[in-house]
């Protein structure tokens, strides 16, 4: 019995009170540590006080190895947002400070700070409530996804995909063959020239001079064979005319002196046997290979084929390409306004792909509509479908989900290149078309064109791979720590006996076209950058440099 003047206490109540006080003290101590960590940039567990929930503050994160390293480099900094394959919601994984605590699984790290939540008697999250992952911990999906391939590797995959099947062959008349690729080697159907011809206007002579001649028009091109020319005689002859048998040489008109009174021809210079005569078969013999398979039919190839007797050529059909422009924010005309911007890729991609040897349908605007995208993909009969935008992981980026729904095979999912790293290459079905997903930023899309679309189309069309070449760069070019950079450059002639070189252009951000519009190539800058005077690989653009206005403010 206790005294009547004191409060009645249950047995053990002093122990429980002491335990509660101890728990409260431990909680206050933990909160103080957490607040100190937050002030120095540390990371607290879910549900704890965190600056990521405060308006205008960014969450504290460990450094992304693919993030831009140089804040001065507008190209790399702009790559953080719309050009990022991590999606526009990359920072949304940190919850507000009022978020519920995550229950620690049995397999978690025993040293994990979240374990103190349970030891301190804190409330577990309600059923059905999922706690966002810790800010600095990759999610299981991130752990499962392999790192993107290097730029060289991605190009090799695209080229191999294009060469995956046999190329069909069609025969086209010469006037429709321009720009196609020869499916077979072009062999000579006859000797070129097919008979001995005169290379100059002048006199055909036989034997030593002076030579007797007869007045008249002489031998003209397009006439039949002439009689043999006796020794000591000459006959007038036109360029391209058949040379008479037994002709020793052709004397050019300006090297001959005609004595009309005596009917004799004199040479002003010494005469060499065979001079100014194109002998039969000088250029090629019948059956000899003129150009190999895989050669692009240029105007010169057309002329050679015609001279060799061809009326039609065996060629590979041009790859057919559909262009799908995604994005609700795009305008077809007028000035940007009210958050809307002009579509720069629709007008640019068609001509660019045609310059790469493709037949291109008009660009189609789909907006941000997953259903419309799926319908367009399943109804296309093209060899390649090119999409613009929607390749990241934002709320309206539908390319990946639609490809997953169609069971497409992802051959390249992101590339370690800046700009343009969220590009992708997929095959919709074993017999179906390929898809190249380009980022929405214009220069990033150009990067995707040259990284994936160009080698893929070359493989489909049967074009041989272009031999890479290197050039000196006359400026220091900043690089990304881990990724290749593609930087617009313009070629410059060397001065005072110096070597030709390339100069990088200033406007090279992912959303900029001002630099590439003045460029005639892209420098392939390895990770870490290059110093002035270093040789770099150059990707040529399918047109010549523009005009002298590439000087000045662009470099």
XYZ file of C-alpha atoms in Angstrom:
555
model
C 0.000 0.000 0.000
C 1.205 3.484 -0.785
C 0.617 6.494 1.315
C -2.680 8.314 0.866
C -0.893 11.588 0.141
C 0.806 10.341 -3.088
C -0.680 9.443 -6.445
C -1.476 5.832 -7.120
C 0.977 4.238 -9.659
C 0.702 0.968 -11.524
C 3.627 -1.407 -11.207
C 6.307 -0.661 -13.843
C 4.929 2.790 -14.629
C 8.213 4.423 -13.645
C 10.065 2.221 -16.107
C 7.648 3.051 -18.939
C 7.895 6.773 -18.201
C 11.648 6.573 -18.238
C 11.504 4.656 -21.547
C 9.228 7.288 -23.132
C 11.559 10.073 -22.090
C 14.491 8.158 -23.518
C 12.681 7.680 -26.820
C 11.779 11.349 -27.021
C 15.371 12.324 -26.361
C 16.594 9.906 -29.017
C 14.101 11.305 -31.548
C 15.162 14.884 -30.826
C 18.822 13.903 -31.191
C 18.130 12.218 -34.551
C 16.200 15.244 -35.805
C 19.090 17.513 -34.863
C 21.536 15.291 -36.786
C 19.222 15.217 -39.784
C 18.854 18.985 -39.810
C 22.629 19.353 -39.655
C 23.020 16.976 -42.603
C 20.434 18.931 -44.590
C 22.297 22.187 -43.939
C 25.560 20.759 -45.369
C 23.873 19.051 -48.309
C 23.393 15.592 -46.816
C 20.569 13.259 -47.787
C 17.857 12.343 -45.338
C 15.499 9.422 -45.531
C 11.974 9.630 -46.904
C 9.585 11.544 -44.738
C 12.306 13.510 -43.007
C 12.920 17.205 -43.257
C 14.213 17.763 -46.810
C 14.719 20.922 -48.845
C 13.384 19.199 -51.949
C 9.873 19.907 -50.701
C 10.447 23.653 -50.454
C 9.364 25.820 -53.352
C 12.188 26.976 -55.593
C 14.764 24.554 -54.128
C 16.431 21.661 -55.914
C 16.948 18.385 -54.085
C 20.423 17.421 -53.032
C 21.754 14.748 -55.406
C 24.935 12.854 -56.012
C 26.592 13.810 -59.285
C 25.228 12.081 -62.359
C 28.205 10.701 -64.333
C 26.422 11.738 -67.556
C 25.625 15.254 -66.353
C 27.334 18.273 -67.956
C 30.689 19.068 -66.421
C 31.296 22.594 -67.612
C 28.722 25.181 -66.644
C 30.195 27.554 -69.219
C 29.370 25.198 -72.060
C 25.900 26.122 -73.317
C 25.720 22.932 -75.358
C 26.118 20.632 -72.398
C 24.023 22.667 -69.974
C 21.088 22.820 -72.350
C 21.364 19.044 -72.657
C 20.071 18.696 -69.100
C 16.428 19.344 -69.818
C 14.445 18.445 -72.922
C 17.352 16.468 -74.389
C 17.728 14.188 -71.385
C 16.876 10.500 -71.625
C 16.101 10.520 -67.917
C 12.929 12.460 -68.670
C 11.558 15.816 -67.706
C 10.604 14.520 -64.257
C 14.142 13.509 -63.332
C 14.047 15.476 -60.075
C 10.598 14.391 -58.966
C 11.732 11.350 -56.999
C 12.289 13.354 -53.830
C 9.008 13.636 -51.940
C 7.840 16.516 -49.745
C 8.760 16.598 -46.090
C 5.288 15.436 -45.070
C 5.550 12.159 -47.025
C 4.974 8.950 -45.021
C 7.906 6.846 -43.904
C 8.959 3.815 -45.934
C 8.836 0.436 -44.247
C 12.272 -1.170 -44.167
C 12.379 -4.562 -45.845
C 14.067 -7.520 -44.244
C 16.822 -7.459 -46.819
C 17.798 -3.823 -46.345
C 21.089 -2.598 -45.035
C 21.152 -2.898 -41.195
C 23.063 0.370 -41.126
C 20.407 2.182 -43.135
C 19.240 5.284 -41.283
C 15.621 4.412 -42.055
C 15.848 1.563 -39.529
C 15.718 4.097 -36.705
C 12.148 4.915 -37.761
C 10.973 1.515 -36.606
C 13.267 1.326 -33.616
C 11.920 4.679 -32.466
C 8.363 3.421 -32.732
C 7.444 5.572 -35.736
C 4.355 4.819 -37.700
C 4.678 2.599 -40.807
C 3.059 3.805 -44.057
C -0.548 2.992 -44.607
C -1.323 -0.010 -46.855
C -1.275 0.906 -50.545
C 0.925 3.979 -49.985
C 4.216 3.701 -51.866
C 7.168 5.715 -50.642
C 9.374 7.360 -53.309
C 12.981 6.063 -53.393
C 15.782 7.911 -51.706
C 17.105 10.813 -53.771
C 20.599 9.385 -54.190
C 19.654 5.744 -54.667
C 18.964 4.444 -58.214
C 15.632 2.750 -58.677
C 15.519 -0.947 -59.670
C 14.664 0.102 -63.254
C 17.789 2.241 -63.411
C 19.887 -0.617 -62.121
C 18.454 -2.992 -64.718
C 19.002 -0.707 -67.713
C 22.520 -1.039 -69.143
C 24.548 2.078 -69.862
C 24.069 3.536 -73.342
C 26.483 2.354 -76.037
C 29.319 4.526 -77.244
C 28.836 6.666 -80.324
C 31.021 4.358 -82.457
C 29.183 1.283 -81.226
C 25.752 2.779 -81.921
C 26.745 3.666 -85.496
C 28.065 0.157 -86.053
C 24.789 -1.348 -84.799
C 22.792 0.894 -87.152
C 24.986 0.024 -90.153
C 24.750 -3.701 -89.426
C 20.970 -3.467 -89.082
C 20.733 -1.804 -92.490
C 22.758 -4.601 -94.070
C 20.698 -7.272 -92.353
C 18.875 -8.547 -95.440
C 19.510 -8.961 -99.160
C 18.992 -5.799 -101.176
C 16.370 -6.068 -103.930
C 17.365 -5.129 -107.462
C 15.360 -3.167 -109.981
C 16.257 -1.932 -113.467
C 15.676 1.746 -114.172
C 16.238 3.711 -117.371
C 19.180 6.062 -117.281
C 17.026 9.162 -116.797
C 15.547 7.695 -113.595
C 18.678 6.134 -112.116
C 20.331 9.263 -110.757
C 21.011 9.049 -107.029
C 20.363 5.320 -106.775
C 23.032 2.795 -105.825
C 24.249 0.210 -108.323
C 23.130 -3.253 -107.288
C 25.697 -4.876 -109.578
C 29.085 -3.943 -110.927
C 28.911 -2.050 -114.205
C 30.848 -3.841 -116.927
C 31.699 -2.457 -120.373
C 29.429 -3.753 -123.104
C 31.938 -2.739 -125.801
C 35.447 -1.448 -126.268
C 35.814 2.264 -125.563
C 36.436 3.720 -128.020
C 35.075 1.031 -130.276
C 37.363 2.046 -133.186
C 40.459 4.170 -133.714
C 39.414 7.824 -133.666
C 41.021 11.186 -134.141
C 41.561 13.132 -130.937
C 41.915 16.466 -132.769
C 40.843 18.366 -135.844
C 43.694 18.196 -138.352
C 45.278 15.852 -140.890
C 45.616 12.071 -140.926
C 48.977 11.217 -142.510
C 50.705 8.029 -143.568
C 54.470 7.580 -143.776
C 57.037 10.379 -143.792
C 56.254 13.862 -145.098
C 55.721 16.066 -146.837
C 52.375 14.552 -147.728
C 50.255 15.017 -150.803
C 46.625 15.819 -150.202
C 43.446 16.344 -152.127
C 41.098 19.245 -151.563
C 37.725 18.522 -149.950
C 35.900 18.174 -146.619
C 37.841 15.104 -145.596
C 36.748 12.587 -142.935
C 33.926 13.561 -140.543
C 32.668 11.994 -137.311
C 29.827 9.541 -137.684
C 30.842 8.262 -141.111
C 31.654 4.712 -142.023
C 35.169 3.298 -142.438
C 37.425 4.982 -144.981
C 39.822 3.388 -147.401
C 43.396 2.750 -146.326
C 45.688 5.756 -146.520
C 48.677 5.274 -148.862
C 52.184 6.290 -147.728
C 53.051 9.898 -148.389
C 49.444 11.081 -148.412
C 47.243 13.071 -146.045
C 43.531 13.665 -145.595
C 41.633 16.192 -143.523
C 39.996 14.636 -140.418
C 37.626 15.914 -137.705
C 37.685 15.128 -134.000
C 35.932 11.808 -133.351
C 36.141 10.594 -136.954
C 37.351 7.089 -137.733
C 41.041 7.029 -138.558
C 41.770 5.359 -141.924
C 43.771 2.133 -141.849
C 47.552 2.568 -142.175
C 47.440 6.053 -140.632
C 50.732 6.974 -138.925
C 49.550 10.000 -136.928
C 47.198 12.954 -136.788
C 48.741 16.408 -137.186
C 46.767 19.165 -135.529
C 45.618 21.933 -137.831
C 47.694 24.548 -135.996
C 50.827 22.403 -136.363
C 50.427 21.948 -140.146
C 51.450 24.161 -143.084
C 49.448 23.727 -146.262
C 51.138 24.558 -149.582
C 48.066 24.980 -151.744
C 50.042 25.770 -154.899
C 52.029 22.522 -154.794
C 49.373 20.421 -153.054
C 51.708 19.437 -150.199
C 51.281 19.329 -146.401
C 54.266 20.134 -144.149
C 54.522 19.562 -140.365
C 55.702 22.489 -138.276
C 56.776 20.065 -135.515
C 58.196 16.593 -135.422
C 55.646 13.844 -135.915
C 55.449 10.901 -133.477
C 53.758 7.687 -134.528
C 50.273 7.446 -132.997
C 50.071 11.068 -131.889
C 46.533 12.466 -131.360
C 44.925 9.103 -132.156
C 42.661 7.409 -129.625
C 43.184 3.713 -130.287
C 40.345 1.226 -129.937
C 39.946 0.034 -126.331
C 42.095 2.837 -124.895
C 39.574 3.487 -122.062
C 38.304 -0.042 -121.547
C 37.823 -3.411 -123.187
C 34.492 -5.169 -123.486
C 33.619 -6.945 -120.216
C 35.985 -4.872 -118.095
C 34.501 -3.543 -114.825
C 33.871 0.179 -115.018
C 32.459 0.883 -111.525
C 31.778 -1.524 -108.639
C 28.481 -2.412 -107.032
C 27.498 0.052 -104.306
C 28.500 3.081 -106.375
C 26.077 5.992 -106.222
C 24.817 6.850 -109.699
C 26.076 10.366 -110.339
C 25.759 12.356 -113.586
C 29.260 11.178 -114.535
C 28.305 7.529 -113.934
C 25.269 8.061 -116.173
C 27.500 9.409 -118.928
C 29.931 6.501 -118.617
C 27.090 3.985 -118.671
C 25.643 5.563 -121.799
C 29.052 5.568 -123.511
C 29.445 1.877 -122.617
C 26.126 1.035 -124.267
C 23.637 0.907 -121.344
C 19.996 1.940 -121.662
C 19.021 0.930 -118.101
C 20.919 0.202 -114.894
C 20.520 -2.442 -112.134
C 20.036 -0.422 -108.941
C 18.829 -0.828 -105.361
C 15.506 0.918 -104.677
C 15.864 4.008 -102.541
C 14.818 3.410 -98.909
C 11.338 4.797 -98.209
C 11.050 6.980 -95.118
C 8.049 8.300 -93.188
C 8.500 11.284 -90.855
C 6.269 11.663 -87.781
C 6.509 14.977 -85.930
C 5.422 14.709 -82.287
C 4.570 17.513 -79.878
C 1.496 19.627 -79.095
C 3.650 22.749 -78.705
C 4.621 23.048 -82.390
C 3.440 25.608 -84.934
C 3.495 25.202 -88.710
C 3.522 28.916 -89.494
C 3.889 32.325 -87.939
C 5.827 33.586 -84.969
C 6.155 31.650 -81.688
C 3.607 32.754 -79.126
C 1.908 31.704 -75.889
C 4.354 28.895 -75.183
C 4.148 27.527 -78.737
C 7.240 27.233 -80.936
C 7.851 26.754 -84.646
C 8.460 23.243 -85.932
C 12.039 23.340 -87.235
C 12.420 19.596 -87.796
C 9.504 19.020 -90.176
C 10.915 21.329 -92.877
C 14.501 20.157 -92.300
C 14.283 16.359 -92.113
C 12.735 15.655 -95.512
C 15.438 17.378 -97.589
C 18.158 16.039 -95.307
C 16.947 12.438 -95.699
C 16.642 12.888 -99.468
C 20.248 14.067 -99.498
C 21.079 10.765 -97.788
C 19.485 8.882 -100.685
C 15.981 8.201 -99.350
C 12.539 8.688 -100.826
C 10.608 10.647 -98.224
C 6.900 11.177 -97.754
C 5.676 14.496 -96.382
C 6.131 14.988 -92.650
C 3.011 14.153 -90.578
C 2.083 16.089 -87.430
C 0.749 13.798 -84.689
C 1.089 15.927 -81.560
C 1.412 14.149 -78.226
C -1.063 11.350 -78.970
C -0.019 7.787 -78.136
C -2.943 6.288 -80.065
C -2.171 8.278 -83.197
C 1.486 7.277 -82.938
C 0.617 3.609 -82.654
C -1.756 3.792 -85.634
C 0.887 5.557 -87.728
C 3.528 2.953 -86.896
C 1.326 -0.047 -87.611
C 0.006 1.343 -90.906
C 3.340 2.462 -92.386
C 4.810 0.587 -95.339
C 8.106 2.494 -95.230
C 11.529 0.960 -94.698
C 12.270 3.503 -91.970
C 10.085 5.654 -89.746
C 11.692 8.739 -88.220
C 10.010 10.312 -85.197
C 10.888 13.631 -83.594
C 10.656 14.157 -79.835
C 9.027 11.904 -77.271
C 12.076 9.687 -76.711
C 12.672 10.665 -73.057
C 10.600 9.612 -70.033
C 8.331 12.601 -69.490
C 4.543 12.460 -69.053
C 3.860 12.936 -72.798
C 6.873 11.058 -74.159
C 5.050 8.150 -75.787
C 7.669 6.561 -78.033
C 8.984 3.977 -75.542
C 5.536 2.902 -74.240
C 4.166 2.508 -77.759
C 7.197 0.490 -78.861
C 6.773 -1.730 -75.793
C 3.092 -2.239 -76.590
C 3.950 -3.249 -80.175
C 6.631 -5.697 -79.053
C 9.331 -3.814 -80.943
C 12.977 -4.759 -80.537
C 15.133 -1.939 -79.188
C 18.500 -2.142 -80.922
C 19.866 1.119 -79.506
C 18.260 2.820 -76.502
C 20.240 5.972 -75.850
C 23.749 6.782 -77.037
C 26.702 8.226 -75.121
C 26.810 11.341 -77.307
C 26.009 15.016 -76.750
C 23.781 16.471 -77.981
C 21.158 13.859 -78.693
C 21.814 11.060 -76.214
C 18.113 10.001 -75.829
C 17.987 8.876 -79.490
C 16.920 5.304 -80.199
C 16.806 2.666 -82.941
C 14.141 -0.044 -82.970
C 12.833 -2.747 -85.284
C 9.040 -2.920 -85.142
C 8.934 -6.553 -86.266
C 11.303 -9.048 -87.938
C 9.901 -8.086 -91.357
C 8.628 -4.650 -90.449
C 10.191 -1.213 -90.672
C 12.929 0.266 -88.543
C 12.289 3.286 -86.369
C 14.800 5.991 -85.520
C 13.585 8.134 -82.635
C 15.172 11.573 -82.718
C 15.219 13.986 -79.757
C 13.052 17.066 -80.132
C 15.862 19.636 -79.934
C 16.996 20.504 -83.483
C 20.767 20.000 -83.204
C 20.188 16.922 -81.059
C 17.993 15.601 -83.888
C 20.804 16.251 -86.387
C 23.086 14.241 -84.123
C 20.587 11.389 -84.232
C 20.357 11.601 -88.017
C 24.104 11.243 -88.468
C 24.550 8.707 -85.674
C 21.720 6.284 -86.491
C 19.737 7.212 -89.616
C 22.665 7.810 -91.984
C 24.455 4.454 -91.464
C 21.124 2.596 -91.370
C 19.993 4.103 -94.697
C 23.398 3.449 -96.251
C 23.085 -0.205 -95.302
C 19.540 -0.512 -96.655
C 20.523 1.219 -99.916
C 23.696 -0.854 -100.341
C 26.055 2.099 -100.067
C 29.567 1.303 -98.864
C 30.608 2.860 -95.590
C 32.395 6.170 -95.990
C 36.041 6.183 -95.052
C 36.484 8.426 -92.022
C 39.024 11.184 -92.190
C 40.599 13.504 -89.673
C 41.439 17.191 -89.689
C 43.195 19.657 -87.432
C 40.949 21.748 -85.235
C 42.103 25.320 -84.594
C 40.605 25.925 -81.174
C 40.198 24.195 -77.859
C 36.912 22.273 -77.801
C 35.405 21.401 -74.439
C 34.288 17.825 -74.040
C 31.934 15.831 -71.888
C 33.588 13.713 -69.169
C 32.194 10.442 -70.537
C 30.363 11.048 -73.825
C 31.366 11.919 -77.368
C 30.427 15.414 -78.550
C 29.422 16.367 -82.105
C 30.363 20.001 -82.762
C 29.560 21.941 -85.973
C 32.714 23.019 -87.797
C 33.668 24.766 -91.017
C 36.741 23.985 -93.116
C 39.397 26.661 -93.524
C 42.346 26.697 -95.952
C 45.822 26.861 -94.490
C 47.713 30.127 -94.676
C 51.345 30.639 -95.632
C 51.862 26.971 -96.347
C 49.952 25.810 -93.281
C 47.653 22.823 -93.251
C 43.959 23.045 -93.909
C 41.944 22.872 -90.710
C 38.459 23.110 -89.233
C 37.137 25.791 -86.920
C 34.376 25.056 -84.385
C 31.273 27.220 -84.592
C 29.862 29.021 -81.581
C 26.166 28.232 -81.687
C 26.271 24.539 -80.869
C 23.619 24.076 -78.167
C 21.148 21.169 -78.576
C 18.285 23.537 -79.481
C 20.346 25.693 -81.860
C 20.538 25.510 -85.649
C 22.561 28.671 -86.244
C 25.884 26.842 -86.053
C 24.930 23.829 -88.187
C 23.417 26.142 -90.808
C 26.892 27.623 -91.349
C 28.773 24.325 -91.049
C 30.045 21.862 -93.621
C 30.795 19.126 -91.103
C 30.674 17.935 -87.513
C 33.778 17.284 -85.440
C 33.670 14.086 -83.396
C 35.113 15.264 -80.068
C 36.129 12.446 -77.700
C 35.345 12.529 -73.985
C 37.388 15.155 -72.204
C 37.658 17.474 -75.207
C 40.590 18.347 -77.461
C 43.229 21.050 -77.542
C 43.886 23.368 -80.449
C 46.024 21.651 -83.092
C 44.593 18.199 -82.373
C 43.274 16.015 -85.193
C 39.621 15.018 -84.874
C 37.355 12.822 -86.965
C 35.039 14.762 -89.280
C 31.519 13.866 -90.408
C 30.801 15.601 -93.695
C 27.395 17.111 -94.281
C 25.748 16.233 -97.622
C 26.259 19.716 -99.068
C 29.033 22.244 -99.566
C 29.764 25.099 -97.169
C 27.311 27.885 -97.611
C 28.895 31.283 -98.321
C 31.444 33.729 -96.890
C 28.937 34.640 -94.188
C 30.235 31.620 -92.274
C 33.022 33.964 -91.198
C 32.793 36.439 -88.362
C 30.315 35.951 -85.569
C 29.850 32.239 -86.197
C 33.388 31.238 -85.298
